[in-house]
PDB file of N, CA and C in Angstrom:
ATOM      1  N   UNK N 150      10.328 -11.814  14.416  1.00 81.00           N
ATOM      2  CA  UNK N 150      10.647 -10.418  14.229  1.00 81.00           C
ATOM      3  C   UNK N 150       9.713  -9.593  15.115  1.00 81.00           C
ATOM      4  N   UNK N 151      10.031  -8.417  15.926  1.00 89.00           N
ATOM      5  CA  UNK N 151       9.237  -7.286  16.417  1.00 89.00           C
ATOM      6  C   UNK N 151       9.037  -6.523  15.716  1.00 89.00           C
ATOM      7  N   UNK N 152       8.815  -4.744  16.181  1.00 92.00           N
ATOM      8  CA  UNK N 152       8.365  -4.253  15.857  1.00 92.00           C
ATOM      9  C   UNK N 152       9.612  -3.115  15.466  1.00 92.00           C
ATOM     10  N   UNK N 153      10.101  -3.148  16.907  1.00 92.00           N
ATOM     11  CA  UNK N 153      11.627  -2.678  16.723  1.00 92.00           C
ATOM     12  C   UNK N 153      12.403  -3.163  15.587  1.00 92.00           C
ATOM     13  N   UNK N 154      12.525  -4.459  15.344  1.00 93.00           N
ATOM     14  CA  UNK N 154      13.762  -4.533  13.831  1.00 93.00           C
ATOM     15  C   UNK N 154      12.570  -4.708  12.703  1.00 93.00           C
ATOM     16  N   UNK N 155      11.362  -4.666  12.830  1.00 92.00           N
ATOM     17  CA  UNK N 155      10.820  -4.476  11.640  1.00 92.00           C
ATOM     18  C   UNK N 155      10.987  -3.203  11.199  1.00 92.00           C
ATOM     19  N   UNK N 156      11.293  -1.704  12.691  1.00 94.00           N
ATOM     20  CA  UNK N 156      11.319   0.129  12.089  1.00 94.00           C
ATOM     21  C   UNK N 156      13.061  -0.121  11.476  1.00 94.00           C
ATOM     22  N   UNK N 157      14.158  -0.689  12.506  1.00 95.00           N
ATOM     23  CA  UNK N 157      15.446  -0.876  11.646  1.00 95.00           C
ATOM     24  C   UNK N 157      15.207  -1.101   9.957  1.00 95.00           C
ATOM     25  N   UNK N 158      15.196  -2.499  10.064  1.00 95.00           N
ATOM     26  CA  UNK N 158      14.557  -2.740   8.487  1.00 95.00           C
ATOM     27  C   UNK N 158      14.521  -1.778   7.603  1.00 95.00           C
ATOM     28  N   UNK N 159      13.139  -1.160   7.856  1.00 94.00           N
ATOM     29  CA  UNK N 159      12.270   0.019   6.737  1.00 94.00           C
ATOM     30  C   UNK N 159      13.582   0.946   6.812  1.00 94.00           C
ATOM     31  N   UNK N 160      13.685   1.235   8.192  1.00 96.00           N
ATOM     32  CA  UNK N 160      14.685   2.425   7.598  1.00 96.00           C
ATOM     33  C   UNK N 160      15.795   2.428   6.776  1.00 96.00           C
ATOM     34  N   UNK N 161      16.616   1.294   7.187  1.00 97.00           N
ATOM     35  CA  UNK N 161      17.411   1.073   5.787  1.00 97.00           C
ATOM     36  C   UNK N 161      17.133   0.908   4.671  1.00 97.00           C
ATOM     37  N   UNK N 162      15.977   0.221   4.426  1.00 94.00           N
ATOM     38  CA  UNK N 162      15.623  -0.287   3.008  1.00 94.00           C
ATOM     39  C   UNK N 162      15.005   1.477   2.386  1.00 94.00           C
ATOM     40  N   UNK N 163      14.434   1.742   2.912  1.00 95.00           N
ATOM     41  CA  UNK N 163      13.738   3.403   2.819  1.00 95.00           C
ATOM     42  C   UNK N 163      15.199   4.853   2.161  1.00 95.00           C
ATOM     43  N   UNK N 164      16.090   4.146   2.596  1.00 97.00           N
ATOM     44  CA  UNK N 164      16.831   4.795   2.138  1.00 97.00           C
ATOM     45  C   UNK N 164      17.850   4.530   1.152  1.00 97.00           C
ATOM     46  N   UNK N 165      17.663   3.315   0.466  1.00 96.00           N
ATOM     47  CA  UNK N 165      18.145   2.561  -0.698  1.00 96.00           C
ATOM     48  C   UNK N 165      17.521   3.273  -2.082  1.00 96.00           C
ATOM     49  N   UNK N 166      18.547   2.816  -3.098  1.00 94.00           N
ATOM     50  CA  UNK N 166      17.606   3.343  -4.665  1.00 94.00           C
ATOM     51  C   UNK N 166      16.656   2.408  -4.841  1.00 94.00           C
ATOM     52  N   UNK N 167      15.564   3.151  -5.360  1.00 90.00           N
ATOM     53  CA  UNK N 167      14.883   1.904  -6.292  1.00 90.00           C
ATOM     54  C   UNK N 167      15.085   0.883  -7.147  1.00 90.00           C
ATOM     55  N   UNK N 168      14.576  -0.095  -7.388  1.00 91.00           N
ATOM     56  CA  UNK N 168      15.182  -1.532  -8.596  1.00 91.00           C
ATOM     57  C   UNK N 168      15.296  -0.497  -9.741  1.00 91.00           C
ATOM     58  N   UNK N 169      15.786  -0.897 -10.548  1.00 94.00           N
ATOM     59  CA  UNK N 169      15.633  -0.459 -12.032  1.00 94.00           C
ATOM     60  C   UNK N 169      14.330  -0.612 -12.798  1.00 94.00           C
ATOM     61  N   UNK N 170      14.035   0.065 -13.915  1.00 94.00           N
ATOM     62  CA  UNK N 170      12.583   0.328 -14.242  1.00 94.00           C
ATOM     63  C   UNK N 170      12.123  -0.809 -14.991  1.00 94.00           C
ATOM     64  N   UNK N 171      13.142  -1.558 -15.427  1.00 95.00           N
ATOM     65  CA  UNK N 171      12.575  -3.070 -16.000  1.00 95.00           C
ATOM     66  C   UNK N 171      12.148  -3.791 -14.922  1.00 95.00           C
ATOM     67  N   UNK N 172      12.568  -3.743 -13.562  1.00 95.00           N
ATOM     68  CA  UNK N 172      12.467  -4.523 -12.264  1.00 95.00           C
ATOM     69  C   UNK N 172      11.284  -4.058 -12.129  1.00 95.00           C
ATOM     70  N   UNK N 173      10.718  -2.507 -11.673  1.00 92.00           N
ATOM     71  CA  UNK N 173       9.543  -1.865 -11.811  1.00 92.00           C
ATOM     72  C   UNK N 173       8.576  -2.246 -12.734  1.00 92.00           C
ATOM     73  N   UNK N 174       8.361  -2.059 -13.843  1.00 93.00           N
ATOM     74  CA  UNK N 174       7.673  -2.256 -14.939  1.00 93.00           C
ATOM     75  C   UNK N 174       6.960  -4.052 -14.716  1.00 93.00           C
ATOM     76  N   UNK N 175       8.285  -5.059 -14.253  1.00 93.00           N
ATOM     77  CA  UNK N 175       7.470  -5.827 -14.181  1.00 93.00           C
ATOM     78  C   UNK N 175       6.583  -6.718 -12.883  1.00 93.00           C
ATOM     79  N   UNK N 176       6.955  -5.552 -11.815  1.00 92.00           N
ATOM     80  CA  UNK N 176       6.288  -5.869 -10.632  1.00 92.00           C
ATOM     81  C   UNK N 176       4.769  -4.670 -11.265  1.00 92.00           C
ATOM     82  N   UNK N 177       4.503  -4.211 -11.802  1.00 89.00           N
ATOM     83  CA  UNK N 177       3.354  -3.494 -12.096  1.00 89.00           C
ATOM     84  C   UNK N 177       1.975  -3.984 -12.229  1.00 89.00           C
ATOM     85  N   UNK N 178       1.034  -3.591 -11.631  1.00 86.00           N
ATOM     86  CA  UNK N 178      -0.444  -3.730 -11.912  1.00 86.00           C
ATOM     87  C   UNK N 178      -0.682  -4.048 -13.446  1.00 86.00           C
ATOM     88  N   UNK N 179      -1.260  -5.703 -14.085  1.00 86.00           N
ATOM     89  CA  UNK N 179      -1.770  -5.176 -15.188  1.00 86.00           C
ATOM     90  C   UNK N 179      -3.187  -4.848 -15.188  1.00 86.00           C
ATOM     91  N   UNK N 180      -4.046  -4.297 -15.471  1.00 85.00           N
ATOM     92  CA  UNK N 180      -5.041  -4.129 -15.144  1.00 85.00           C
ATOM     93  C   UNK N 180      -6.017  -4.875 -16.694  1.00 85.00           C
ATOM     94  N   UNK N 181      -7.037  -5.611 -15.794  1.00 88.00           N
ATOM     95  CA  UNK N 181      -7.992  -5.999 -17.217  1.00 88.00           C
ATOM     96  C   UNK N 181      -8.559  -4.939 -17.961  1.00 88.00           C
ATOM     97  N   UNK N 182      -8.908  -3.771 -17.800  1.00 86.00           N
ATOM     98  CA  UNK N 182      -8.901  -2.591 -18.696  1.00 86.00           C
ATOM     99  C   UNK N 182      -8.398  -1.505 -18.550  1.00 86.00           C
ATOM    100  N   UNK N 183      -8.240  -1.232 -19.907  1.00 82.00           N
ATOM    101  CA  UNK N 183      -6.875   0.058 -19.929  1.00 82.00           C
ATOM    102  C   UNK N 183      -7.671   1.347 -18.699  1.00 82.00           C
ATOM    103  N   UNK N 184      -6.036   1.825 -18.325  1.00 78.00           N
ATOM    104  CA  UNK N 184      -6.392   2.600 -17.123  1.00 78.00           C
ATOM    105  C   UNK N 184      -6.607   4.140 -17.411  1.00 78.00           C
ATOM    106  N   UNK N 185      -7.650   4.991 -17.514  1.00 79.00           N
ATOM    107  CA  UNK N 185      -7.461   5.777 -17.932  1.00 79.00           C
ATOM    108  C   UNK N 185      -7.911   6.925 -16.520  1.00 79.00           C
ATOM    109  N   UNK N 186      -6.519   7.857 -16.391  1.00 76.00           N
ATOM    110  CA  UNK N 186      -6.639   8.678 -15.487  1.00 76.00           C
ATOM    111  C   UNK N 186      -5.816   9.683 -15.806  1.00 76.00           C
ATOM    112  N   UNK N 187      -7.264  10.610 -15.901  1.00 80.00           N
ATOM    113  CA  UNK N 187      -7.396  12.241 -16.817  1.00 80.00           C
ATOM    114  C   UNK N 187      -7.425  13.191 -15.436  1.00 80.00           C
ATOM    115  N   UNK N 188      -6.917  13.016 -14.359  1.00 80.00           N
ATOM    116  CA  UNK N 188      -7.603  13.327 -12.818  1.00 80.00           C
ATOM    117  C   UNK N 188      -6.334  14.963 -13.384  1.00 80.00           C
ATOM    118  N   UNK N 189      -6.458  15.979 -12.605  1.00 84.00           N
ATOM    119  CA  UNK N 189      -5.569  17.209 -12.374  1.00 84.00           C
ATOM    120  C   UNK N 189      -4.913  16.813 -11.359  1.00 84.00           C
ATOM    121  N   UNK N 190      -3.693  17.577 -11.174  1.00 83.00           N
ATOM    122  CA  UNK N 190      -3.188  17.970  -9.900  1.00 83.00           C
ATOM    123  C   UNK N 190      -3.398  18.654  -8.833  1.00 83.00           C
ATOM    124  N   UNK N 191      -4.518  19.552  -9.438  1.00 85.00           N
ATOM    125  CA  UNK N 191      -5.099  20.609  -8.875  1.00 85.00           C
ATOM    126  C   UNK N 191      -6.858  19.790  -8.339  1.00 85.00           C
ATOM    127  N   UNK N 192      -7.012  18.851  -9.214  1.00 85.00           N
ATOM    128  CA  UNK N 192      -7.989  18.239  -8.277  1.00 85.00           C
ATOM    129  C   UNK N 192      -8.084  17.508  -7.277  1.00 85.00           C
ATOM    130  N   UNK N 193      -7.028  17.098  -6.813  1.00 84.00           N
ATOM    131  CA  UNK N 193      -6.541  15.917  -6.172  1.00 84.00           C
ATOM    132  C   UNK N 193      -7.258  15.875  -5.124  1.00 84.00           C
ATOM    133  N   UNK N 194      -7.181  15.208  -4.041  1.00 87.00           N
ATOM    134  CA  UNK N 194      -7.843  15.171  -2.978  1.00 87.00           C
ATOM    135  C   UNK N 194      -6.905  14.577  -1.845  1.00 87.00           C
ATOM    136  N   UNK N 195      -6.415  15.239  -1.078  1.00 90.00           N
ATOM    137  CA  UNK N 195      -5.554  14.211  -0.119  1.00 90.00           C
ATOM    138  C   UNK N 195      -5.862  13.199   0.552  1.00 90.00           C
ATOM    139  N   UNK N 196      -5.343  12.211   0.700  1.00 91.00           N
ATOM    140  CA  UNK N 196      -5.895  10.858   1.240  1.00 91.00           C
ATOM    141  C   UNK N 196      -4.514  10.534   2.239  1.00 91.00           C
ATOM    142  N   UNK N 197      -4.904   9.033   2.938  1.00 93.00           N
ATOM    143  CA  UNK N 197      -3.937   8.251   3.741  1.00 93.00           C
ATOM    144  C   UNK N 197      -4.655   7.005   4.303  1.00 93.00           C
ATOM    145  N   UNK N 198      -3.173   6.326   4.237  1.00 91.00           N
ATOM    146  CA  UNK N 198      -3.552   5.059   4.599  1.00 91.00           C
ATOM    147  C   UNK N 198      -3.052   4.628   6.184  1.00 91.00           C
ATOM    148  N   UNK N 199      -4.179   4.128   6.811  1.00 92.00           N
ATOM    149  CA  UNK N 199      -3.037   3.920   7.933  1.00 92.00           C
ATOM    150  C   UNK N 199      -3.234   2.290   8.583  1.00 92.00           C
ATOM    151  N   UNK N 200      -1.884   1.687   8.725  1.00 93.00           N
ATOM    152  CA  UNK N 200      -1.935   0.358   8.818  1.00 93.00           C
ATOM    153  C   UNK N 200      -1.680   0.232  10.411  1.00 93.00           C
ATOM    154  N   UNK N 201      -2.556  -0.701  10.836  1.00 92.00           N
ATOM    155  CA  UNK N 201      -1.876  -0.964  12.302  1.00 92.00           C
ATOM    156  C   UNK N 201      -1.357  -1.927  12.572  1.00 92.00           C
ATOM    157  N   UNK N 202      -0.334  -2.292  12.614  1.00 93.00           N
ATOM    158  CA  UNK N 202       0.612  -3.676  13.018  1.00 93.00           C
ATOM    159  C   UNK N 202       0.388  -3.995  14.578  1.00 93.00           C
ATOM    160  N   UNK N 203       0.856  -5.053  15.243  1.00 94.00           N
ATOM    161  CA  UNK N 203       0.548  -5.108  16.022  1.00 94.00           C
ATOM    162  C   UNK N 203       1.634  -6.983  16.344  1.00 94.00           C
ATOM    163  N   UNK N 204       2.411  -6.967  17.448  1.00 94.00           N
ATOM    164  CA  UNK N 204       2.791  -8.130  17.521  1.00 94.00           C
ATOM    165  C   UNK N 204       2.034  -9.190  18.915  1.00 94.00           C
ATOM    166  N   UNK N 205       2.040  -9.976  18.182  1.00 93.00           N
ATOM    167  CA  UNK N 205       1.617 -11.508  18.922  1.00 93.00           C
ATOM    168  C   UNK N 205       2.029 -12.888  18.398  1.00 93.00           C
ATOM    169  N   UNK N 206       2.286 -13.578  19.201  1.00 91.00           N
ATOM    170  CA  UNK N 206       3.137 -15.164  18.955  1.00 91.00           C
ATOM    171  C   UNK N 206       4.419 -14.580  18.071  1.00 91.00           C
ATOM    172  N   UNK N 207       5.345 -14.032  19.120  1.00 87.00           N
ATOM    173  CA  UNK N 207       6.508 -13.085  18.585  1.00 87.00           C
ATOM    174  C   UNK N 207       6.175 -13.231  16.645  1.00 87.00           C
ATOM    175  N   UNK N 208       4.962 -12.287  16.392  1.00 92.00           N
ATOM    176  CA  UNK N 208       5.452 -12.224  14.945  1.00 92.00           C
ATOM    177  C   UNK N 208       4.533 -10.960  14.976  1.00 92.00           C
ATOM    178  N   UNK N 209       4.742 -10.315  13.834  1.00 94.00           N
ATOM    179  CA  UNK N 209       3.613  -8.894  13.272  1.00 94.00           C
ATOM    180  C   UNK N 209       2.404  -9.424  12.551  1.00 94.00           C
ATOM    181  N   UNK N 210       1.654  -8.704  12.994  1.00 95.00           N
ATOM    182  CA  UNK N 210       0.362  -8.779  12.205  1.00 95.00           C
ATOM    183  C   UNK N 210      -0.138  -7.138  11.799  1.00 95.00           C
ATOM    184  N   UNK N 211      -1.181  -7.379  11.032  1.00 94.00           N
ATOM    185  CA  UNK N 211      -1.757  -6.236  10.640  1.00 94.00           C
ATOM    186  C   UNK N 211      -3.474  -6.623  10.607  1.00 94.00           C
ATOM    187  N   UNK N 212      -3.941  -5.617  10.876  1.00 92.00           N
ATOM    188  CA  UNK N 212      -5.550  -5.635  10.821  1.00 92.00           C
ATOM    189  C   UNK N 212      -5.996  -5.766   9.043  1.00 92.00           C
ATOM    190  N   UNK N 213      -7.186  -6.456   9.014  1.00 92.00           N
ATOM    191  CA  UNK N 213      -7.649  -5.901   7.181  1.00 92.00           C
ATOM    192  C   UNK N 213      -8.756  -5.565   7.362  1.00 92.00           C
ATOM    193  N   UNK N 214      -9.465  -5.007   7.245  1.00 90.00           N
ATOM    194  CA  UNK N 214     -10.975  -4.724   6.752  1.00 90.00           C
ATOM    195  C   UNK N 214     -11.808  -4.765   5.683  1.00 90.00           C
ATOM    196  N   UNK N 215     -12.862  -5.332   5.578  1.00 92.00           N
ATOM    197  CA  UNK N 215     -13.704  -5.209   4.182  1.00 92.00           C
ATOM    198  C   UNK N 215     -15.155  -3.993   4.027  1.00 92.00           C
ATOM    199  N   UNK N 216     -14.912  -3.182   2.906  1.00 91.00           N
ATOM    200  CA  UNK N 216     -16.038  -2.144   3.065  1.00 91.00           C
ATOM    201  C   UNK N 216     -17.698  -2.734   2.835  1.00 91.00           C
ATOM    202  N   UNK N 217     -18.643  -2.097   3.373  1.00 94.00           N
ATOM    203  CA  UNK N 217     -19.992  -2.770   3.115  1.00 94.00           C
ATOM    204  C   UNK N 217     -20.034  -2.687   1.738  1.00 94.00           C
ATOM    205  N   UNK N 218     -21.517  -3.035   1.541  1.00 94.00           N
ATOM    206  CA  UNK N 218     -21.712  -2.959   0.442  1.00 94.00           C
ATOM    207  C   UNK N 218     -23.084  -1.829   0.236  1.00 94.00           C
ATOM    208  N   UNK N 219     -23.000  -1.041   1.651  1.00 95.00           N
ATOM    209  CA  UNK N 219     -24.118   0.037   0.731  1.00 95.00           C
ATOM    210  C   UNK N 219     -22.827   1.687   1.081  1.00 95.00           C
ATOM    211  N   UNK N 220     -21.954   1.929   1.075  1.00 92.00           N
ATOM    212  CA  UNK N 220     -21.398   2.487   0.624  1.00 92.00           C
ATOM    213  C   UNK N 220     -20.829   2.755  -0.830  1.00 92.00           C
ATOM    214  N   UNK N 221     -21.047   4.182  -0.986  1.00 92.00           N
ATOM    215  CA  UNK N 221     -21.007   4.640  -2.553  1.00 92.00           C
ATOM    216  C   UNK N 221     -20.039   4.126  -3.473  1.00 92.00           C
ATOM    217  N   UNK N 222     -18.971   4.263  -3.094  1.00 89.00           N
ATOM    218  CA  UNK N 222     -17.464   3.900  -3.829  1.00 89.00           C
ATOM    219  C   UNK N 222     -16.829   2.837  -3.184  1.00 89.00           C
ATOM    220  N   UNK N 223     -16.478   1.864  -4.223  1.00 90.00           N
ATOM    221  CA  UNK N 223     -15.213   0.485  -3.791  1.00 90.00           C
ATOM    222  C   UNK N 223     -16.238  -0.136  -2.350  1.00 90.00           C
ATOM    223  N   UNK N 224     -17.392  -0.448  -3.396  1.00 91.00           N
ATOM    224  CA  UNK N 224     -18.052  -1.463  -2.188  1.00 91.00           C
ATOM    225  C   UNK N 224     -17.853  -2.647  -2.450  1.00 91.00           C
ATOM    226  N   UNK N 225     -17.361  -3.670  -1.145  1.00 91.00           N
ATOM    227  CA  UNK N 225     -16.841  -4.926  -0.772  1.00 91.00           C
ATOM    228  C   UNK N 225     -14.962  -5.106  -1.209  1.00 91.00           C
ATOM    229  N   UNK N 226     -14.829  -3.783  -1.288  1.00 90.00           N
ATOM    230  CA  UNK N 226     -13.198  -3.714  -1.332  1.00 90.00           C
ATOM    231  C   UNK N 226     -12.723  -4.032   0.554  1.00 90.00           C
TER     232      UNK N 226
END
């Protein structure tokens, strides 16, 4: 696959309904402790993710990174 029918792809699939919420529900995060998020709307903070793909040996790849560990938040994420 390239990069070209990997954007085909998304775009069709991008414009499909979602599974149904039992389908949802059980692709879901369980988390080992209950999740509690009291955050506002009004506090939010905008964020983004940005992935870089990249093809070689006709296939896609993507970069990963791991954070240090003397950074404040989600260190060795």
């Amino acid at each position: 696959m390239n990069l070209i029918v990997l954007k085909e792809k998304l775009t069709k699939r991008l414009k499909l309904n979602l599974p149904d919420m039992k389908t949802q529900l059980r692709m879901l995060v369980k988390p080992d402790k209950p999740f509690n998020f009291d955050n506002k709307a009004q506090d939010a903070i905008p964020a983004a993710v940005l992935i870089l793909l990249f093809e070689q040996d006709d296939d896609i790849h993507f970069v990963m990174t791991e954070r240090t560990h003397t950074v404040e938040h989600h260190r060795g994420q």
